[in-house]
Structure formats: C-alpha cells, structure tokens
Short mmCIF file of C-alpha atoms in Angstrom, two decimals:
data_model
loop_
_atom_site.label_atom_id
_atom_site.label_comp_id
_atom_site.label_asym_id
_atom_site.label_seq_id
_atom_site.Cartn_x
_atom_site.Cartn_y
_atom_site.Cartn_z
CA UNK Y 19 -51.11 39.53 249.11
CA UNK Y 20 -49.81 37.55 246.12
CA UNK Y 21 -46.12 37.02 246.15
CA UNK Y 22 -44.09 38.89 243.60
CA UNK Y 23 -42.76 37.02 240.52
CA UNK Y 24 -39.07 37.60 240.12
CA UNK Y 25 -37.16 37.95 236.79
CA UNK Y 26 -33.64 39.12 235.89
CA UNK Y 27 -35.17 41.74 233.56
CA UNK Y 28 -38.53 43.30 233.28
CA UNK Y 29 -39.51 45.25 230.05
CA UNK Y 30 -42.21 47.71 229.89
CA UNK Y 31 -43.55 47.79 226.26
CA UNK Y 32 -43.57 45.01 223.58
CA UNK Y 33 -42.96 47.04 220.70
CA UNK Y 34 -39.71 46.26 218.44
CA UNK Y 35 -37.56 47.90 221.09
CA UNK Y 36 -38.89 46.12 224.02
CA UNK Y 37 -38.89 42.70 222.15
CA UNK Y 38 -35.23 43.27 221.32
CA UNK Y 39 -34.18 44.21 224.88
CA UNK Y 40 -35.92 41.13 226.17
CA UNK Y 41 -34.37 38.96 223.35
CA UNK Y 42 -30.84 40.08 224.02
CA UNK Y 43 -31.18 39.58 227.66
CA UNK Y 44 -32.55 36.15 227.25
CA UNK Y 45 -29.85 35.35 224.76
CA UNK Y 46 -27.29 36.54 227.33
CA UNK Y 47 -28.54 34.01 229.75
CA UNK Y 48 -31.06 36.13 231.81
CA UNK Y 49 -34.57 35.48 232.46
CA UNK Y 50 -37.08 38.21 231.06
CA UNK Y 51 -40.64 39.24 231.27
CA UNK Y 52 -42.43 41.83 229.01
CA UNK Y 53 -45.57 43.80 229.75
CA UNK Y 54 -47.78 45.21 227.00
CA UNK Y 55 -51.16 47.07 227.38
CA UNK Y 56 -51.99 46.88 223.58
CA UNK Y 57 -50.66 44.73 220.73
CA UNK Y 58 -47.44 42.91 220.99
CA UNK Y 59 -45.43 44.37 218.13
CA UNK Y 60 -46.12 47.95 219.06
CA UNK Y 61 -46.57 51.15 217.06
CA UNK Y 62 -44.36 50.19 214.26
CA UNK Y 63 -46.14 46.93 213.34
CA UNK Y 64 -49.68 48.24 213.49
CA UNK Y 65 -49.81 52.00 213.08
CA UNK Y 66 -46.45 53.27 211.76
CA UNK Y 67 -43.61 51.71 209.73
CA UNK Y 68 -45.41 48.67 208.42
CA UNK Y 69 -48.73 50.07 207.34
CA UNK Y 70 -47.46 53.33 206.14
CA UNK Y 71 -44.97 51.54 203.83
CA UNK Y 72 -47.58 49.22 202.70
CA UNK Y 73 -49.69 52.21 201.66
CA UNK Y 74 -46.70 53.89 199.96
CA UNK Y 75 -45.29 50.79 198.01
CA UNK Y 76 -48.00 50.94 195.33
CA UNK Y 77 -47.75 54.72 195.07
CA UNK Y 78 -43.96 54.73 194.45
CA UNK Y 79 -44.12 51.61 192.17
CA UNK Y 80 -46.67 53.38 189.89
CA UNK Y 81 -44.59 56.65 189.91
CA UNK Y 82 -41.53 54.70 188.85
CA UNK Y 83 -43.41 52.80 186.05
CA UNK Y 84 -44.59 55.99 184.71
CA UNK Y 85 -41.11 57.08 184.13
CA UNK Y 86 -40.21 54.06 181.98
CA UNK Y 87 -40.62 54.08 178.21
CA UNK Y 88 -42.88 51.27 176.98
CA UNK Y 89 -44.55 50.96 180.45
CA UNK Y 90 -45.75 54.57 180.99
CA UNK Y 91 -49.09 54.16 179.11
CA UNK Y 92 -50.01 50.96 180.87
CA UNK Y 93 -50.09 52.51 184.30
CA UNK Y 94 -51.89 55.84 183.74
CA UNK Y 95 -55.11 54.72 185.49
CA UNK Y 96 -55.93 55.27 189.23
CA UNK Y 97 -54.64 52.98 191.95
CA UNK Y 98 -57.08 50.34 193.19
CA UNK Y 99 -57.57 51.85 196.59
CA UNK Y 100 -59.34 48.94 198.13
CA UNK Y 101 -56.68 46.51 197.05
CA UNK Y 102 -53.99 48.87 198.55
CA UNK Y 103 -55.94 49.08 201.83
CA UNK Y 104 -56.35 45.23 201.87
CA UNK Y 105 -52.72 44.82 201.25
CA UNK Y 106 -51.97 47.13 204.15
CA UNK Y 107 -54.33 45.09 206.31
CA UNK Y 108 -52.43 41.93 205.52
CA UNK Y 109 -49.21 43.53 206.66
CA UNK Y 110 -50.71 44.59 209.99
CA UNK Y 111 -51.89 41.05 210.39
CA UNK Y 112 -55.36 42.63 210.62
CA UNK Y 113 -54.29 44.13 214.02
CA UNK Y 114 -53.82 40.79 215.66
CA UNK Y 115 -50.75 39.80 217.41
CA UNK Y 116 -50.84 36.02 217.47
CA UNK Y 117 -47.72 35.75 215.55
CA UNK Y 118 -45.70 37.99 217.65
CA UNK Y 119 -46.91 36.28 220.78
CA UNK Y 120 -45.68 32.85 219.25
CA UNK Y 121 -42.32 34.44 218.67
CA UNK Y 122 -41.92 35.55 222.30
CA UNK Y 123 -42.92 32.07 223.50
CA UNK Y 124 -40.36 30.45 221.18
CA UNK Y 125 -37.53 32.35 222.76
CA UNK Y 126 -38.62 31.91 226.36
CA UNK Y 127 -39.97 35.29 227.25
CA UNK Y 128 -43.03 35.63 229.58
CA UNK Y 129 -45.69 38.09 228.40
CA UNK Y 130 -47.94 39.90 230.88
CA UNK Y 131 -50.91 41.65 229.30
CA UNK Y 132 -52.05 44.83 231.09
CA UNK Y 133 -51.02 48.25 232.16
CA UNK Y 134 -47.55 48.22 233.67
CA UNK Y 135 -46.32 50.79 236.24
CA UNK Y 136 -43.15 51.15 238.26
CA UNK Y 137 -43.81 50.55 241.97
CA UNK Y 138 -40.54 51.69 243.44
CA UNK Y 139 -37.10 50.35 242.65
CA UNK Y 140 -37.07 47.19 240.54
CA UNK Y 141 -40.73 46.56 241.03
CA UNK Y 142 -43.47 46.62 238.33
CA UNK Y 143 -47.19 46.14 238.94
CA UNK Y 144 -49.27 44.88 236.01
CA UNK Y 145 -53.14 45.64 236.07
CA UNK Y 146 -55.00 43.31 233.68
CA UNK Y 147 -58.07 44.15 231.80
CA UNK Y 148 -60.17 42.28 234.47
CA UNK Y 149 -58.57 44.20 237.32
CA UNK Y 150 -56.26 41.47 238.43
CA UNK Y 151 -52.91 42.89 239.66
CA UNK Y 152 -49.62 41.02 239.37
CA UNK Y 153 -46.32 42.20 240.82
CA UNK Y 154 -43.02 41.61 238.97
CA UNK Y 155 -39.69 42.19 240.47
CA UNK Y 156 -36.38 42.67 238.58
CA UNK Y 157 -33.20 41.32 239.98
CA UNK Y 158 -31.06 43.44 237.57
CA UNK Y 159 -32.98 45.84 235.29
CA UNK Y 160 -36.27 47.35 234.41
CA UNK Y 161 -36.33 48.66 230.84
CA UNK Y 162 -38.82 51.39 229.89
CA UNK Y 163 -39.68 50.89 226.12
CA UNK Y 164 -43.14 52.54 226.01
CA UNK Y 165 -42.44 54.68 223.02
CA UNK Y 166 -44.27 57.86 222.00
CA UNK Y 167 -47.80 59.01 221.10
CA UNK Y 168 -48.94 61.61 218.77
CA UNK Y 169 -48.72 65.18 220.21
CA UNK Y 170 -51.77 67.25 219.46
CA UNK Y 171 -51.82 71.07 219.54
CA UNK Y 172 -53.87 72.72 222.39
CA UNK Y 173 -56.67 73.87 220.14
CA UNK Y 174 -60.00 74.40 221.67
CA UNK Y 175 -62.52 71.63 221.01
CA UNK Y 176 -59.98 69.57 219.13
CA UNK Y 177 -61.03 66.37 220.99
CA UNK Y 178 -64.62 66.78 219.75
CA UNK Y 179 -63.45 67.08 216.11
CA UNK Y 180 -61.68 63.52 216.39
CA UNK Y 181 -58.79 64.46 214.20
CA UNK Y 182 -56.61 61.93 212.55
CA UNK Y 183 -53.20 61.28 214.07
CA UNK Y 184 -50.60 59.08 212.55
CA UNK Y 185 -52.60 55.90 213.82
CA UNK Y 186 -55.82 56.93 211.85
CA UNK Y 187 -53.88 57.90 208.77
CA UNK Y 188 -52.30 54.48 208.53
CA UNK Y 189 -55.21 52.42 209.54
CA UNK Y 190 -58.29 54.27 207.86
CA UNK Y 191 -60.55 51.91 205.85
CA UNK Y 192 -61.72 54.52 203.27
CA UNK Y 193 -60.24 57.25 201.19
CA UNK Y 194 -61.41 60.74 202.31
CA UNK Y 195 -62.42 63.05 199.41
CA UNK Y 196 -60.54 65.94 201.01
CA UNK Y 197 -57.72 65.79 203.52
CA UNK Y 198 -55.88 68.53 205.45
CA UNK Y 199 -52.53 67.53 206.66
CA UNK Y 200 -51.08 69.70 209.32
CA UNK Y 201 -47.15 69.41 209.68
CA UNK Y 202 -44.20 69.27 207.38
CA UNK Y 203 -42.20 66.32 208.69
CA UNK Y 204 -41.86 62.65 207.95
CA UNK Y 205 -45.43 61.58 208.78
CA UNK Y 206 -46.97 64.67 207.19
CA UNK Y 207 -45.07 64.11 203.86
CA UNK Y 208 -45.56 60.41 203.72
CA UNK Y 209 -49.12 60.43 204.39
CA UNK Y 210 -49.76 63.39 202.07
CA UNK Y 211 -48.00 61.37 199.35
CA UNK Y 212 -50.16 58.27 200.01
CA UNK Y 213 -53.44 59.73 200.38
CA UNK Y 214 -53.16 62.08 197.43
CA UNK Y 215 -52.27 59.18 195.17
CA UNK Y 216 -55.05 57.10 196.52
CA UNK Y 217 -57.59 59.81 195.55
CA UNK Y 218 -57.76 62.35 198.27
CA UNK Y 219 -57.42 66.15 197.53
CA UNK Y 220 -54.68 66.85 199.93
CA UNK Y 221 -53.95 70.33 201.45
CA UNK Y 222 -50.61 70.43 203.44
CA UNK Y 223 -50.35 73.20 206.01
CA UNK Y 224 -46.74 73.91 207.30
CA UNK Y 225 -45.88 76.43 210.00
CA UNK Y 226 -42.45 76.74 208.84
CA UNK Y 227 -40.92 77.65 205.38
CA UNK Y 228 -40.54 74.21 204.05
CA UNK Y 229 -40.68 70.43 204.59
CA UNK Y 230 -38.39 67.95 206.17
CA UNK Y 231 -36.53 70.64 208.20
CA UNK Y 232 -34.28 68.11 209.85
CA UNK Y 233 -32.64 66.97 206.62
CA UNK Y 234 -30.76 69.09 204.11
CA UNK Y 235 -32.91 71.91 202.76
CA UNK Y 236 -32.91 70.47 199.17
CA UNK Y 237 -34.66 67.31 200.47
CA UNK Y 238 -37.78 69.36 201.45
CA UNK Y 239 -37.67 71.28 198.35
CA UNK Y 240 -37.64 68.39 195.99
CA UNK Y 241 -40.37 66.64 197.93
CA UNK Y 242 -42.53 69.77 197.99
CA UNK Y 243 -42.12 70.17 194.23
CA UNK Y 244 -43.35 66.54 193.80
CA UNK Y 245 -46.40 66.84 195.99
CA UNK Y 246 -47.42 69.91 194.07
CA UNK Y 247 -46.95 68.05 190.69
CA UNK Y 248 -49.10 65.25 192.21
CA UNK Y 249 -51.94 67.68 192.77
CA UNK Y 250 -51.50 68.38 196.49
CA UNK Y 251 -51.80 72.01 197.62
CA UNK Y 252 -48.86 73.17 199.93
CA UNK Y 253 -49.17 76.19 202.14
CA UNK Y 254 -46.10 77.22 204.17
CA UNK Y 255 -45.97 79.90 206.94
CA UNK Y 256 -49.21 79.12 208.24
CA UNK Y 257 -50.90 77.43 211.23
CA UNK Y 258 -54.35 76.26 212.43
CA UNK Y 259 -56.14 78.60 214.90
CA UNK Y 260 -59.30 76.44 215.44
CA UNK Y 261 -61.09 73.56 214.06
CA UNK Y 262 -64.71 72.30 214.17
CA UNK Y 263 -66.72 69.43 212.80
CA UNK Y 264 -70.24 69.95 211.51
CA UNK Y 265 -73.06 67.43 212.13
CA UNK Y 266 -72.68 66.25 208.58
CA UNK Y 267 -69.08 65.33 209.30
CA UNK Y 268 -67.20 68.19 207.46
CA UNK Y 269 -64.24 69.69 209.23
CA UNK Y 270 -63.58 73.37 208.96
CA UNK Y 271 -59.97 74.63 209.83
CA UNK Y 272 -59.66 78.33 210.48
CA UNK Y 273 -56.19 79.43 209.82
CA UNK Y 274 -54.19 82.07 211.70
CA UNK Y 275 -54.87 84.67 208.87
CA UNK Y 276 -58.54 84.10 209.35
CA UNK Y 277 -59.18 82.09 206.22
CA UNK Y 278 -61.02 78.73 206.32
CA UNK Y 279 -60.59 75.36 204.72
CA UNK Y 280 -63.10 72.52 204.54
CA UNK Y 281 -62.21 68.80 204.35
CA UNK Y 282 -63.56 65.41 205.14
CA UNK Y 283 -60.60 64.56 207.58
CA UNK Y 284 -57.84 66.55 209.14
CA UNK Y 285 -54.48 64.88 210.18
CA UNK Y 286 -52.20 66.52 212.77
CA UNK Y 287 -48.72 65.38 212.26
CA UNK Y 288 -47.22 67.88 214.72
CA UNK Y 289 -44.68 65.89 216.68
CA UNK Y 290 -44.59 63.09 219.29
CA UNK Y 291 -44.78 63.03 223.15
CA UNK Y 292 -43.31 60.15 225.51
CA UNK Y 293 -45.72 57.64 226.72
CA UNK Y 294 -44.42 57.95 230.21
CA UNK Y 295 -47.28 59.79 231.83
CA UNK Y 296 -48.80 56.85 233.76
CA UNK Y 297 -45.98 54.26 234.22
CA UNK Y 298 -45.12 55.13 237.88
CA UNK Y 299 -42.00 57.42 237.32
CA UNK Y 300 -42.95 59.34 240.41
CA UNK Y 301 -42.44 56.22 242.65
CA UNK Y 302 -38.62 56.35 241.66
CA UNK Y 303 -38.20 60.04 241.74
CA UNK Y 304 -38.78 60.88 238.09
CA UNK Y 305 -41.42 63.18 236.42
CA UNK Y 306 -44.38 61.56 234.86
CA UNK Y 307 -44.70 62.35 231.14
CA UNK Y 308 -40.97 63.39 230.83
CA UNK Y 309 -38.48 62.26 228.30
CA UNK Y 310 -35.95 59.90 230.18
CA UNK Y 311 -32.35 61.08 230.11
CA UNK Y 312 -29.94 58.19 229.62
CA UNK Y 313 -26.14 57.46 229.16
CA UNK Y 314 -24.77 55.76 226.09
CA UNK Y 315 -25.48 52.30 227.63
CA UNK Y 316 -29.21 53.48 227.78
CA UNK Y 317 -29.30 53.52 231.61
CA UNK Y 318 -31.19 56.36 233.22
CA UNK Y 319 -29.18 59.05 234.69
CA UNK Y 320 -28.54 58.48 238.43
CA UNK Y 321 -29.98 55.03 238.50
CA UNK Y 322 -28.17 51.68 238.65
CA UNK Y 323 -31.01 49.51 237.43
CA UNK Y 324 -33.48 51.54 235.29
CA UNK Y 325 -32.99 51.77 231.44
CA UNK Y 326 -35.03 53.79 228.85
CA UNK Y 327 -34.62 52.36 225.38
CA UNK Y 328 -36.13 53.71 222.12
CA UNK Y 329 -38.32 56.73 221.59
CA UNK Y 330 -38.91 57.29 225.35
CA UNK Y 331 -35.34 58.62 225.72
CA UNK Y 332 -35.74 61.05 222.83
CA UNK Y 333 -32.26 60.27 221.23
CA UNK Y 334 -33.47 59.20 217.83
CA UNK Y 335 -37.16 58.63 217.11
CA UNK Y 336 -36.72 55.76 214.61
CA UNK Y 337 -37.74 52.17 214.92
CA UNK Y 338 -34.30 50.84 213.55
CA UNK Y 339 -32.46 53.14 216.01
CA UNK Y 340 -34.44 51.94 218.92
CA UNK Y 341 -33.63 48.31 218.03
CA UNK Y 342 -30.03 49.25 217.74
CA UNK Y 343 -30.21 50.84 221.25
CA UNK Y 344 -32.06 47.72 222.50
CA UNK Y 345 -29.12 45.54 221.27
CA UNK Y 346 -26.60 47.90 223.23
CA UNK Y 347 -28.87 47.95 226.30
CA UNK Y 348 -29.34 44.22 226.34
CA UNK Y 349 -25.56 43.64 226.08
CA UNK Y 350 -24.91 46.19 228.90
CA UNK Y 351 -27.65 44.65 231.22
CA UNK Y 352 -26.12 41.27 230.68
CA UNK Y 353 -22.56 42.33 231.32
CA UNK Y 354 -23.57 44.09 234.62
CA UNK Y 355 -25.72 41.18 235.76
CA UNK Y 356 -22.60 38.91 235.41
CA UNK Y 357 -20.36 41.27 237.06
CA UNK Y 358 -18.15 42.46 234.21
CA UNK Y 359 -15.98 44.92 235.96
CA UNK Y 360 -15.54 47.39 233.08
CA UNK Y 361 -17.95 47.84 230.23
CA UNK Y 362 -16.98 48.93 226.83
CA UNK Y 363 -18.61 52.37 226.95
CA UNK Y 364 -16.05 54.21 224.98
CA UNK Y 365 -16.89 55.59 221.56
CA UNK Y 366 -18.06 52.73 219.28
CA UNK Y 367 -17.74 50.27 222.18
CA UNK Y 368 -19.90 47.21 222.65
CA UNK Y 369 -21.99 48.97 225.36
CA UNK Y 370 -22.27 52.50 223.88
CA UNK Y 371 -24.93 53.60 221.42
CA UNK Y 372 -22.56 55.86 219.66
CA UNK Y 373 -24.45 55.68 216.28
CA UNK Y 374 -27.24 57.77 217.97
CA UNK Y 375 -24.92 60.62 217.83
CA UNK Y 376 -22.81 60.13 214.62
CA UNK Y 377 -24.48 57.64 212.18
CA UNK Y 378 -28.29 57.73 212.37
CA UNK Y 379 -29.84 56.62 208.92
CA UNK Y 380 -33.28 57.59 207.80
CA UNK Y 381 -35.43 57.13 204.76
CA UNK Y 382 -38.58 59.16 203.95
CA UNK Y 383 -40.70 57.15 201.54
CA UNK Y 384 -42.08 59.96 199.58
CA UNK Y 385 -41.82 60.32 195.77
CA UNK Y 386 -38.97 61.14 195.43
CA UNK Y 387 -37.35 59.39 198.38
CA UNK Y 388 -35.34 61.30 200.80
CA UNK Y 389 -32.55 59.31 202.44
CA UNK Y 390 -29.90 60.53 205.01
CA UNK Y 391 -27.24 59.26 207.40
CA UNK Y 392 -25.08 61.15 209.90
CA UNK Y 393 -25.02 65.06 210.17
CA UNK Y 394 -26.30 67.69 207.80
CA UNK Y 395 -23.93 70.61 206.87
CA UNK Y 396 -25.71 72.78 209.42
CA UNK Y 397 -25.31 70.27 212.07
CA UNK Y 398 -21.75 69.54 211.29
CA UNK Y 399 -20.84 73.34 211.31
CA UNK Y 400 -22.73 73.94 214.50
CA UNK Y 401 -20.78 71.01 216.21
CA UNK Y 402 -17.53 72.92 215.23
CA UNK Y 403 -16.27 70.65 212.56
CA UNK Y 404 -14.24 71.99 209.52
CA UNK Y 405 -16.16 70.70 206.59
CA UNK Y 406 -16.75 70.79 203.04
CA UNK Y 407 -20.09 70.00 201.28
CA UNK Y 408 -19.96 68.15 198.05
CA UNK Y 409 -23.07 68.05 195.93
CA UNK Y 410 -23.90 66.28 192.67
CA UNK Y 411 -27.07 66.10 190.38
CA UNK Y 412 -27.96 62.53 190.33
CA UNK Y 413 -29.63 62.90 186.94
CA UNK Y 414 -26.10 62.87 185.63
CA UNK Y 415 -25.55 59.21 186.81
CA UNK Y 416 -25.93 56.71 184.01
CA UNK Y 417 -27.87 54.37 186.24
CA UNK Y 418 -30.31 57.07 187.19
CA UNK Y 419 -31.19 57.76 183.61
CA UNK Y 420 -31.75 54.16 182.96
CA UNK Y 421 -33.91 53.83 186.05
CA UNK Y 422 -36.23 56.56 185.06
CA UNK Y 423 -36.75 59.07 182.29
CA UNK Y 424 -36.40 62.54 183.69
CA UNK Y 425 -34.83 61.43 186.88
CA UNK Y 426 -34.64 64.21 189.35
CA UNK Y 427 -32.45 64.00 192.39
CA UNK Y 428 -29.58 65.34 194.28
CA UNK Y 429 -26.71 63.97 196.38
CA UNK Y 430 -24.55 65.65 199.14
CA UNK Y 431 -21.75 64.37 201.30
CA UNK Y 432 -20.18 66.26 204.22
CA UNK Y 433 -16.37 65.72 204.50
CA UNK Y 434 -14.53 66.29 207.73
CA UNK Y 435 -11.52 68.12 206.16
CA UNK Y 436 -9.28 67.51 209.28
CA UNK Y 437 -9.79 63.75 209.37
CA UNK Y 438 -10.69 63.06 205.76
CA UNK Y 439 -13.82 60.98 206.58
CA UNK Y 440 -17.48 61.52 205.95
CA UNK Y 441 -19.86 63.01 208.59
CA UNK Y 442 -23.06 62.92 206.64
CA UNK Y 443 -24.53 61.88 203.29
CA UNK Y 444 -27.98 62.82 201.90
CA UNK Y 445 -29.60 61.34 198.78
CA UNK Y 446 -32.94 62.51 197.23
CA UNK Y 447 -34.41 60.81 194.24
CA UNK Y 448 -36.20 57.65 193.19
CA UNK Y 449 -34.96 54.50 194.75
CA UNK Y 450 -32.32 56.18 196.84
CA UNK Y 451 -33.49 54.50 200.12
CA UNK Y 452 -31.53 51.37 199.13
CA UNK Y 453 -28.39 53.42 198.85
CA UNK Y 454 -28.32 54.76 202.22
CA UNK Y 455 -26.83 51.77 204.17
CA UNK Y 456 -23.58 52.32 202.12
CA UNK Y 457 -23.41 55.74 203.53
CA UNK Y 458 -24.16 54.52 207.10
CA UNK Y 459 -21.24 51.98 206.81
CA UNK Y 460 -18.89 54.67 205.53
CA UNK Y 461 -19.73 57.12 208.42
CA UNK Y 462 -19.92 54.43 211.30
CA UNK Y 463 -16.73 52.91 209.97
CA UNK Y 464 -15.00 56.33 209.71
CA UNK Y 465 -13.76 54.99 206.31
CA UNK Y 466 -10.93 57.39 204.95
CA UNK Y 467 -11.80 59.09 201.73
CA UNK Y 468 -8.60 57.62 200.19
CA UNK Y 469 -10.02 54.05 200.89
CA UNK Y 470 -13.46 55.01 199.58
CA UNK Y 471 -11.84 55.77 196.28
CA UNK Y 472 -11.11 52.04 196.01
CA UNK Y 473 -14.73 51.06 196.62
CA UNK Y 474 -15.75 50.72 192.97
CA UNK Y 475 -19.56 51.00 192.28
CA UNK Y 476 -20.97 48.62 189.69
CA UNK Y 477 -21.83 50.20 186.29
CA UNK Y 478 -24.45 51.23 185.43
CA UNK Y 479 -26.20 51.62 188.89
CA UNK Y 480 -27.44 54.62 190.67
CA UNK Y 481 -24.79 53.91 193.31
CA UNK Y 482 -22.13 55.15 190.88
CA UNK Y 483 -23.22 58.59 192.44
CA UNK Y 484 -20.48 57.68 195.07
CA UNK Y 485 -17.82 57.83 192.47
CA UNK Y 486 -19.14 61.20 191.05
CA UNK Y 487 -19.13 62.72 194.65
CA UNK Y 488 -15.51 61.51 195.24
CA UNK Y 489 -14.43 62.90 191.83
CA UNK Y 490 -15.80 66.36 192.67
CA UNK Y 491 -14.10 66.29 195.99
CA UNK Y 492 -10.77 65.20 194.68
CA UNK Y 493 -10.98 67.51 191.76
#
C-alpha cells in the first residue's frame, strides 16, 4: 500500500473559498494541499459570479445609456448576442483553469486532481480519473470547501427534460427564443434580466408573492416592475406541476392550475443543496449530504480538526462571504497549529466570522440593481432590536438625476435606537452596487449616527443619499 502523503492542512474543493483557506494557511507557515474534481477556480469562476456578470454588464450598460440625453437614440438597437457570449467566454477562460493552477503553484500549494473523500479523522483519499488512489493526511486540519449545487424539485421525468440550472444558464452558447424561469431569487432575476435583453421571451414563474424575498420588499417590487417593462412576463403564486420535452425539443410546463406553457428551455433556479453527499462524512460520524454546522471559527461542531468553509456550512451563500470565512478559518487553523492558547473568538475577533451574522453585503445585478448589507427591517425586529426604518426616494438625489433621466430607486437604513448605530441598509436603483461597501463599513464598524453625520458625501454623486437618510432621521 502506498504511504500517505502528509500536509499540515488538506482542503477539499479548489473554488475561491478553498483557494483562500489554503493560501492563508500557507501564508501562516503551514504546508497545504488542495483537492479538486472539476476546474480549479470553482463555481464562481466558470458557472456563477464571473459569467453571469459578464452577461449582465452589457445589459445594464445599455439600459443606463438609454437614460442619458444625447446618447439614448444611439443605443436603441439590439445587443450583439454573439459578442456578449464571446465576452462571457473570455471571462471564464473558455472553461480552462491553467491560470488558476499557475497561481496555486506560485504560492506553494500542491494540487491533487480527482474525487476527494474523507477516510476517517485527518485522512483524505483522492481517486484520480485513471483510478489511481492517493491518500493524504492532515496534521492539523481538513477543510471542506465543496460548495453547493443546484437543487431541483422532485418532478417526475425532470431528468429526461434536461432543464437548465444556473450552470447551463450562464454557459449556454445560444439564445433560446422562449425561456421559462422558475424561481424568484437572485439567480432567477439575474438570468431573466440577461436573457430577456439578449433576445429571449422570458416567463418568470414564482411560487411566492414576489421577487427577492430575502431583501426588503421594495427591492423585489422595483425589479419586478423593470422586468415587466423590459417585456418579460411575471406570474406569482404559481408553481410547476410537471414538465416534458417533445422530440422536436420544445418544453411544455404544466402549472398547478392546469394551464400549460411552451418554451425552448426551462431554467430551475429553486435553491441550492450542499455538495457533501459523497465526501466520506459517514467515516467521521456525520451525515452525507448534510449542511455542516460550524462555530464562528468555521470549525465543525464537536470536532477538533474538521472545518467547513463557504456554502457547505449554509451561513451565507455568497462567494465574497465564503472568502471572508476562509480568511478567518485560515487564521484560526494557523493559530491552533502553533499552539496559541486563547483564540480571538469574541465578537469581531480575528478568529470569528462575525460578519456572517451582522454585516453580510449582497448585490443583485438586475436593472435596477438591488444592494443590501446587514439586516432587513423584518430581521431586525425578529431579533428583538428596537429599530426605526428610514426611507428615501433616490430620485430626489441630485447625483441620481444626473446619472439617468427618470432615475427610479429607493433607499432604506435600519437604525438601532438603543445604540444609535446602523443594523442594515438597502439601496435599489441604477449603479447602487458601488454604494453598498460604505454601508458595510458603517455596519461592521458600528459607526455611531453622530459620527456618520461628519462623513460628508461628495456633491453631486448618488452617494449623497447618505446625507438625505441622515437628515430624515435627525429631523
């Protein structure tokens, strides 16, 4: 039997999260190996963040240009769909990971290609495509960074239909004439925005009463209005009962009320499931296919050596948040490896992913954009905080009017009345994605309202909305 190869840290999954765990461990003086069964760079690089935003950027740029006098008439034609898809392909490196592999090599991290599985405490087996098995052992930590996959509903015959998931929606090489999108969250709204603008006739089917139900209600309302204005059809309070694909390729979706819809493709954007079903969790007393519960240092409950970082722990399913967790986990693993007696695991400590609870930022790249950080009003009230919501029409900001004729948007900040700090901020409108980091800083820094009053926004910018919100609060 081949002798096991020992490292200080072994990472399962070479997406952005796994790469960052390995990088932080290596930077801290530990040896690290990373295991990947697909492409180094993971979901974000090839089937999520990067390709989706490459598809959406021309859509949003054209929409912005159409709102500018003197430019509007020049951009009335359709998008060049093939040029957009080619640009998307460039941003995915044509689904090749040579550059990412080169980066791993440059920082001294060993890559093992193949399917990685836990094989008892601190042990990982890697089965390569040719069947070769390599055993790795971890002196200090194994980090599960395997992410998530699309969760499909249990509809009979769905596999035979070969529906789109987020992967197909971001990597398709042609524009379908008609596209059904099932879901009302981030993937559904972004892909409906992109493909409608690229030439599809989109029908969006939403089980609930509106879109983006994890954000403030007005966010989904403004995005829904814009999708309808762009020509998409939106049906709420409905679900798909069955689907079938004809020999000619047409998809027929039967809805719960018995009506049918036909399309060329159907996208199910109905949630995510952890990619933990076949990574050997049963060998360490955990349930295969489960979300992994962790503490704020990202260490799995009741374990001294196993960490779960990123989407697999279900704390905040966002690439940037997973990378933040990776930085925290890497620091915690390193500190424990070198025998630091007491870690900084108190709130906002160096070894605690506090932002997962209190200051998660997100941008939905629809038109208009929806951006949020921290808690919504409903979340703050449910947590028992005494709060006040301050709303402002972003069309009344001078910078907004200069940015676009007919600017439509809304801002809200949630003030903790007992501590006089911000618990949450939401912006909806063109170009608000670049505003949200200021909100994240204010929330994570627990900056007092009285101090924010001295943070003067430049005139005339859209960020002057901060001053207007504070003026409404102060009266």
